[in-house]
Amino acid sequence: MADLRKHHSQIAVPLVLLISLLSHDGRSQDKAAPAQIGYQSAPDAEHKKTLLLKDFTPQSMLHAPAHSIDRAKYYVIDVHNHVNDAARIEEHMAPERVIQVMDSTNVKTVVILTGMWGDKLQKVIDEMVKPYPGRFIVFSQIDWSKIDDPDFSGEMVRQLDDAVHRGARGLKVLKDLGLEVRDKSGKLLAVDDPRMDPIWEECGRLKIPVSIHVSDPEAFFHPIDNTNERYEELIEHPDWSFYGQGFPSKESLLAARDRMFAKHPHTTFVSLHVANWPENLDYV
């Protein structure tokens, strides 16, 4: 009996050793086996389900020297700014601080486009233009609240004359012309509406430029979906979307603008934002 137990023990030891070696060898092979380089996407990758766009902040791996230009070699005239404007498009800055920034970057003059009219225009002139001769130029605007007045055109011509008398040196037209301004019937005021003709002509007579913004980026006229290149911007500002909802197309807005330009050859128009079609340089 003892011999039998001894015999079994002698068999068991090599068997346990063999199992152990096989098990260890398998683990070693699994651990040492290199991962295969694949060429297919992982459709169930966790980040595709959990990483939000707002949390995606990739860091550039580009290895290249950076050349920071903090001051222009030649002086600059900034023709498109809203600093300390009457419409309060941007936060107010102390005028002395604005001058400091201009001096440090070699900006000679800044054009404040949205100066409005009347007392609000006068406030901008008194704060920014008069104390700093040659450093700031202010433009006036149109009072759209009077669009339904019987003499809208005449009123705006007189308002423009007053603005120039106060010190305004141009007229600024925002994108609300063609996209937001409506008469009492709810109809959008077209860019080439004849009610605007006397205003454009008066600008020509006064020899002041019209800085005009017509339409918006092309993406703003497309659905806000996963194909829109400005998706992040539009979900934060849904009122910037002009897709459907009774808005004219971008192309029709620009066509109306071009007809208006052709109709007033003696007026200087500044077509802002790369003629409002930077996505289509052949057109520009």
Short mmCIF file of C-alpha atoms in Angstrom, two decimals:
data_model
loop_
_atom_site.label_atom_id
_atom_site.label_comp_id
_atom_site.label_asym_id
_atom_site.label_seq_id
_atom_site.Cartn_x
_atom_site.Cartn_y
_atom_site.Cartn_z
CA MET A 1 0.00 0.00 0.00
CA ALA A 2 2.83 2.35 0.88
CA ASP A 3 4.51 1.48 -2.42
CA LEU A 4 1.30 2.34 -4.28
CA ARG A 5 1.03 5.77 -2.56
CA LYS A 6 4.70 6.37 -3.34
CA HIS A 7 4.10 5.44 -6.97
CA HIS A 8 1.09 7.79 -7.20
CA SER A 9 3.13 10.58 -5.61
CA GLN A 10 5.89 10.11 -8.15
CA ILE A 11 3.33 10.39 -10.97
CA ALA A 12 1.53 13.41 -9.44
CA VAL A 13 4.63 15.58 -9.04
CA PRO A 14 5.60 15.56 -12.73
CA LEU A 15 1.92 16.05 -13.70
CA VAL A 16 1.52 19.13 -11.47
CA LEU A 17 4.82 20.46 -12.74
CA LEU A 18 3.72 19.94 -16.35
CA ILE A 19 0.40 21.73 -15.78
CA SER A 20 2.21 24.58 -14.02
CA LEU A 21 4.70 24.91 -16.86
CA LEU A 22 1.98 24.88 -19.49
CA SER A 23 -0.05 27.46 -17.59
CA HIS A 24 2.97 29.71 -17.06
CA ASP A 25 4.06 29.33 -20.66
CA GLY A 26 0.60 30.37 -21.88
CA ARG A 27 0.60 33.49 -19.71
CA SER A 28 4.08 34.38 -20.88
CA GLN A 29 3.08 34.08 -24.51
CA ASP A 30 -0.03 36.24 -24.00
CA LYS A 31 1.98 38.88 -22.19
CA ALA A 32 4.84 38.96 -24.62
CA ALA A 33 2.79 38.90 -27.83
CA PRO A 34 3.00 42.31 -29.51
CA ALA A 35 -0.23 44.10 -30.42
CA GLN A 36 -1.05 43.93 -34.10
CA ILE A 37 -1.22 47.26 -35.95
CA GLY A 38 -4.73 47.59 -37.31
CA TYR A 39 -6.14 49.75 -40.08
CA GLN A 40 -9.80 49.71 -39.15
CA SER A 41 -11.58 52.10 -36.78
CA ALA A 42 -12.97 50.88 -33.49
CA PRO A 43 -16.72 51.53 -33.83
CA ASP A 44 -17.36 50.91 -30.15
CA ALA A 45 -14.47 53.00 -28.84
CA GLU A 46 -15.48 54.44 -25.49
CA HIS A 47 -14.39 57.99 -26.32
CA LYS A 48 -16.86 58.08 -29.20
CA LYS A 49 -19.66 57.65 -26.70
CA THR A 50 -18.40 59.70 -23.77
CA LEU A 51 -16.04 62.49 -24.94
CA LEU A 52 -18.01 65.69 -25.35
CA LEU A 53 -17.01 68.27 -27.93
CA LYS A 54 -16.59 70.90 -25.22
CA ASP A 55 -14.08 68.64 -23.45
CA PHE A 56 -11.98 68.00 -26.55
CA THR A 57 -8.89 70.18 -26.10
CA PRO A 58 -6.10 68.60 -28.14
CA GLN A 59 -2.54 69.83 -27.74
CA SER A 60 -0.55 70.48 -30.89
CA MET A 61 2.36 68.15 -31.55
CA LEU A 62 3.92 70.58 -34.04
CA HIS A 63 7.62 71.19 -33.47
CA ALA A 64 8.29 74.61 -34.98
CA PRO A 65 9.59 77.95 -33.75
CA ALA A 66 6.97 80.56 -32.87
CA HIS A 67 7.47 84.18 -33.86
CA SER A 68 5.22 86.44 -31.84
CA ILE A 69 4.72 89.85 -33.45
CA ASP A 70 3.53 92.21 -30.75
CA ARG A 71 4.07 95.45 -32.59
CA ALA A 72 3.50 96.40 -36.23
CA LYS A 73 6.58 97.56 -38.12
CA TYR A 74 4.55 100.29 -39.83
CA TYR A 75 1.67 102.12 -38.19
CA VAL A 76 -1.80 100.62 -38.53
CA ILE A 77 -5.20 102.18 -39.10
CA ASP A 78 -7.83 99.82 -37.69
CA VAL A 79 -10.92 100.41 -39.84
CA HIS A 80 -13.20 97.91 -38.08
CA ASN A 81 -13.60 98.22 -34.34
CA HIS A 82 -16.35 98.56 -31.76
CA VAL A 83 -14.33 99.69 -28.76
CA ASN A 84 -16.34 101.99 -26.46
CA ASP A 85 -19.07 102.25 -29.09
CA ALA A 86 -22.59 103.56 -28.52
CA ALA A 87 -24.19 100.18 -29.22
CA ARG A 88 -22.05 98.55 -26.50
CA ILE A 89 -21.10 95.62 -28.72
CA GLU A 90 -17.93 95.23 -26.66
CA GLU A 91 -17.20 95.88 -22.99
CA HIS A 92 -16.18 99.39 -22.09
CA MET A 93 -12.48 100.12 -21.54
CA ALA A 94 -10.92 103.16 -19.97
CA PRO A 95 -9.91 105.41 -22.90
CA GLU A 96 -6.40 105.72 -21.46
CA ARG A 97 -6.05 101.94 -21.54
CA VAL A 98 -7.21 101.84 -25.17
CA ILE A 99 -4.58 104.43 -26.09
CA GLN A 100 -1.94 102.43 -24.20
CA VAL A 101 -2.76 99.28 -26.19
CA MET A 102 -2.76 101.24 -29.45
CA ASP A 103 0.62 102.79 -28.71
CA SER A 104 2.18 99.47 -27.73
CA THR A 105 1.04 97.79 -30.97
CA ASN A 106 1.65 100.80 -33.26
CA VAL A 107 -2.01 101.42 -34.10
CA LYS A 108 -2.28 105.03 -35.16
CA THR A 109 -6.06 105.35 -35.52
CA VAL A 110 -9.11 103.24 -34.67
CA VAL A 111 -12.46 103.54 -36.45
CA ILE A 112 -15.36 103.02 -34.03
CA LEU A 113 -18.09 101.81 -36.36
CA THR A 114 -21.19 101.55 -34.19
CA GLY A 115 -21.59 105.13 -32.98
CA MET A 116 -25.39 105.31 -33.38
CA TRP A 117 -26.80 108.86 -33.58
CA GLY A 118 -27.91 111.89 -31.58
CA ASP A 119 -26.91 112.05 -27.92
CA LYS A 120 -25.42 108.53 -27.93
CA LEU A 121 -23.17 109.46 -30.82
CA GLN A 122 -22.22 112.67 -29.06
CA LYS A 123 -21.17 110.72 -25.97
CA VAL A 124 -18.74 108.62 -28.00
CA ILE A 125 -17.35 111.72 -29.67
CA ASP A 126 -16.90 113.48 -26.34
CA GLU A 127 -15.25 110.48 -24.68
CA MET A 128 -13.07 109.13 -27.49
CA VAL A 129 -12.70 111.55 -30.38
CA LYS A 130 -12.28 115.02 -28.90
CA PRO A 131 -9.77 114.19 -26.12
CA TYR A 132 -7.51 112.24 -28.51
CA PRO A 133 -7.29 114.09 -31.84
CA GLY A 134 -6.41 111.83 -34.74
CA ARG A 135 -6.64 108.62 -32.71
CA PHE A 136 -10.32 107.78 -33.15
CA ILE A 137 -12.90 108.12 -35.92
CA VAL A 138 -16.57 107.37 -35.29
CA PHE A 139 -19.31 106.32 -37.72
CA SER A 140 -23.04 106.85 -37.36
CA GLN A 141 -25.90 104.40 -37.98
CA ILE A 142 -29.51 104.25 -39.17
CA ASP A 143 -32.42 104.31 -36.72
CA TRP A 144 -34.46 101.32 -37.88
CA SER A 145 -37.20 102.02 -35.34
CA LYS A 146 -38.47 104.64 -37.78
CA ILE A 147 -38.75 102.32 -40.78
CA ASP A 148 -42.55 102.70 -40.91
CA ASP A 149 -42.51 106.50 -40.71
CA PRO A 150 -43.94 108.06 -43.89
CA ASP A 151 -40.78 110.13 -44.34
CA PHE A 152 -38.28 107.50 -43.21
CA SER A 153 -35.79 108.33 -45.97
CA GLY A 154 -35.91 112.07 -45.31
CA GLU A 155 -35.61 111.60 -41.55
CA MET A 156 -32.53 109.41 -41.96
CA VAL A 157 -30.91 111.88 -44.35
CA ARG A 158 -31.39 114.66 -41.80
CA GLN A 159 -30.14 112.39 -39.01
CA LEU A 160 -27.05 111.62 -41.08
CA ASP A 161 -26.41 115.30 -41.74
CA ASP A 162 -26.64 115.97 -38.00
CA ALA A 163 -24.24 113.10 -37.26
CA VAL A 164 -21.65 114.45 -39.68
CA HIS A 165 -22.08 117.93 -38.21
CA ARG A 166 -21.35 116.45 -34.76
CA GLY A 167 -18.19 114.76 -36.03
CA ALA A 168 -19.16 111.38 -37.51
CA ARG A 169 -17.05 110.44 -40.53
CA GLY A 170 -18.97 107.53 -42.02
CA LEU A 171 -22.07 105.31 -41.89
CA LYS A 172 -22.09 101.77 -40.53
CA VAL A 173 -24.75 99.25 -41.59
CA LEU A 174 -24.98 96.01 -39.62
CA LYS A 175 -26.27 92.69 -40.93
CA ASP A 176 -29.74 93.47 -39.59
CA LEU A 177 -30.45 95.04 -42.98
CA GLY A 178 -31.77 92.10 -44.97
CA LEU A 179 -31.94 89.70 -42.02
CA GLU A 180 -33.74 91.41 -39.13
CA VAL A 181 -35.25 94.82 -39.95
CA ARG A 182 -38.94 94.37 -40.78
CA ASP A 183 -41.73 96.80 -41.49
CA LYS A 184 -45.08 96.66 -39.72
CA SER A 185 -46.33 94.03 -42.17
CA GLY A 186 -43.53 91.70 -41.05
CA LYS A 187 -41.69 91.90 -44.35
CA LEU A 188 -37.90 92.04 -44.21
CA LEU A 189 -36.35 95.24 -45.52
CA ALA A 190 -34.31 94.26 -48.58
CA VAL A 191 -30.73 95.45 -48.93
CA ASP A 192 -31.65 97.21 -52.17
CA ASP A 193 -34.97 98.61 -50.95
CA PRO A 194 -35.60 101.97 -52.69
CA ARG A 195 -36.29 103.62 -49.33
CA MET A 196 -32.56 103.38 -48.70
CA ASP A 197 -31.54 105.12 -51.94
CA PRO A 198 -31.65 108.71 -50.60
CA ILE A 199 -29.43 107.67 -47.68
CA TRP A 200 -26.80 106.11 -49.93
CA GLU A 201 -26.90 109.16 -52.17
CA GLU A 202 -26.47 111.49 -49.22
CA CYS A 203 -23.37 109.57 -48.14
CA GLY A 204 -21.97 110.16 -51.61
CA ARG A 205 -22.78 113.86 -51.45
CA LEU A 206 -21.15 114.17 -48.03
CA LYS A 207 -18.17 112.13 -49.26
CA ILE A 208 -18.35 109.72 -46.33
CA PRO A 209 -17.89 105.94 -46.71
CA VAL A 210 -20.50 103.29 -45.94
CA SER A 211 -19.10 100.25 -44.10
CA ILE A 212 -21.69 97.57 -44.74
CA HIS A 213 -22.13 94.02 -43.45
CA VAL A 214 -24.53 91.95 -45.57
CA SER A 215 -25.37 88.30 -44.79
CA ASP A 216 -23.08 86.16 -42.59
CA PRO A 217 -20.78 83.11 -42.81
CA GLU A 218 -22.05 80.52 -45.26
CA ALA A 219 -22.40 77.93 -42.49
CA PHE A 220 -25.05 80.11 -40.81
CA PHE A 221 -27.36 79.39 -43.74
CA HIS A 222 -27.10 75.61 -43.37
CA PRO A 223 -28.68 73.20 -40.84
CA ILE A 224 -27.13 73.09 -37.37
CA ASP A 225 -26.03 69.47 -37.51
CA ASN A 226 -22.95 67.27 -37.47
CA THR A 227 -21.91 68.46 -40.95
CA ASN A 228 -21.84 72.16 -40.05
CA GLU A 229 -18.28 73.48 -39.68
CA ARG A 230 -19.45 76.12 -37.18
CA TYR A 231 -21.60 73.79 -35.09
CA GLU A 232 -20.06 74.84 -31.76
CA GLU A 233 -20.66 78.51 -32.51
CA LEU A 234 -24.24 78.01 -33.65
CA ILE A 235 -25.37 75.90 -30.69
CA GLU A 236 -24.10 78.68 -28.42
CA HIS A 237 -25.78 81.36 -30.56
CA PRO A 238 -28.84 79.76 -32.18
CA ASP A 239 -30.13 83.22 -33.14
CA TRP A 240 -27.20 83.42 -35.58
CA SER A 241 -28.75 80.68 -37.69
CA PHE A 242 -30.52 81.91 -40.82
CA TYR A 243 -31.39 78.48 -42.17
CA GLY A 244 -35.01 78.38 -43.33
CA GLN A 245 -37.41 80.27 -41.06
CA GLY A 246 -38.32 82.69 -43.84
CA PHE A 247 -34.82 84.11 -44.30
CA PRO A 248 -33.43 84.88 -47.75
CA SER A 249 -30.50 82.86 -49.02
CA LYS A 250 -26.96 84.15 -48.69
CA GLU A 251 -26.70 84.37 -52.47
CA SER A 252 -29.83 86.50 -52.80
CA LEU A 253 -28.64 88.87 -50.08
CA LEU A 254 -25.31 89.43 -51.79
CA ALA A 255 -27.00 89.86 -55.16
CA ALA A 256 -29.22 92.59 -53.68
CA ARG A 257 -26.14 94.26 -52.20
CA ASP A 258 -24.35 94.21 -55.55
CA ARG A 259 -27.36 95.73 -57.29
CA MET A 260 -27.37 98.48 -54.69
CA PHE A 261 -23.65 99.11 -55.21
CA ALA A 262 -24.16 99.45 -58.96
CA LYS A 263 -27.04 101.85 -58.45
CA HIS A 264 -24.90 104.32 -56.46
CA PRO A 265 -21.55 104.68 -58.28
CA HIS A 266 -20.70 107.96 -56.56
CA THR A 267 -20.90 106.48 -53.05
CA THR A 268 -17.96 104.67 -51.46
CA PHE A 269 -18.95 101.32 -49.97
CA VAL A 270 -16.65 99.19 -47.81
CA SER A 271 -17.85 95.59 -48.11
CA LEU A 272 -16.80 94.10 -44.78
CA HIS A 273 -15.56 90.63 -43.86
CA VAL A 274 -13.96 89.90 -47.24
CA ALA A 275 -17.11 91.02 -49.05
CA ASN A 276 -19.02 88.70 -46.69
CA TRP A 277 -18.02 85.58 -48.60
CA PRO A 278 -14.51 84.59 -47.45
CA GLU A 279 -15.39 80.94 -48.15
CA ASN A 280 -15.63 81.76 -51.87
CA LEU A 281 -12.55 83.70 -52.91
CA ASP A 282 -13.23 83.23 -56.62
CA TYR A 283 -16.47 85.15 -56.11
CA VAL A 284 -14.70 87.89 -54.14
#
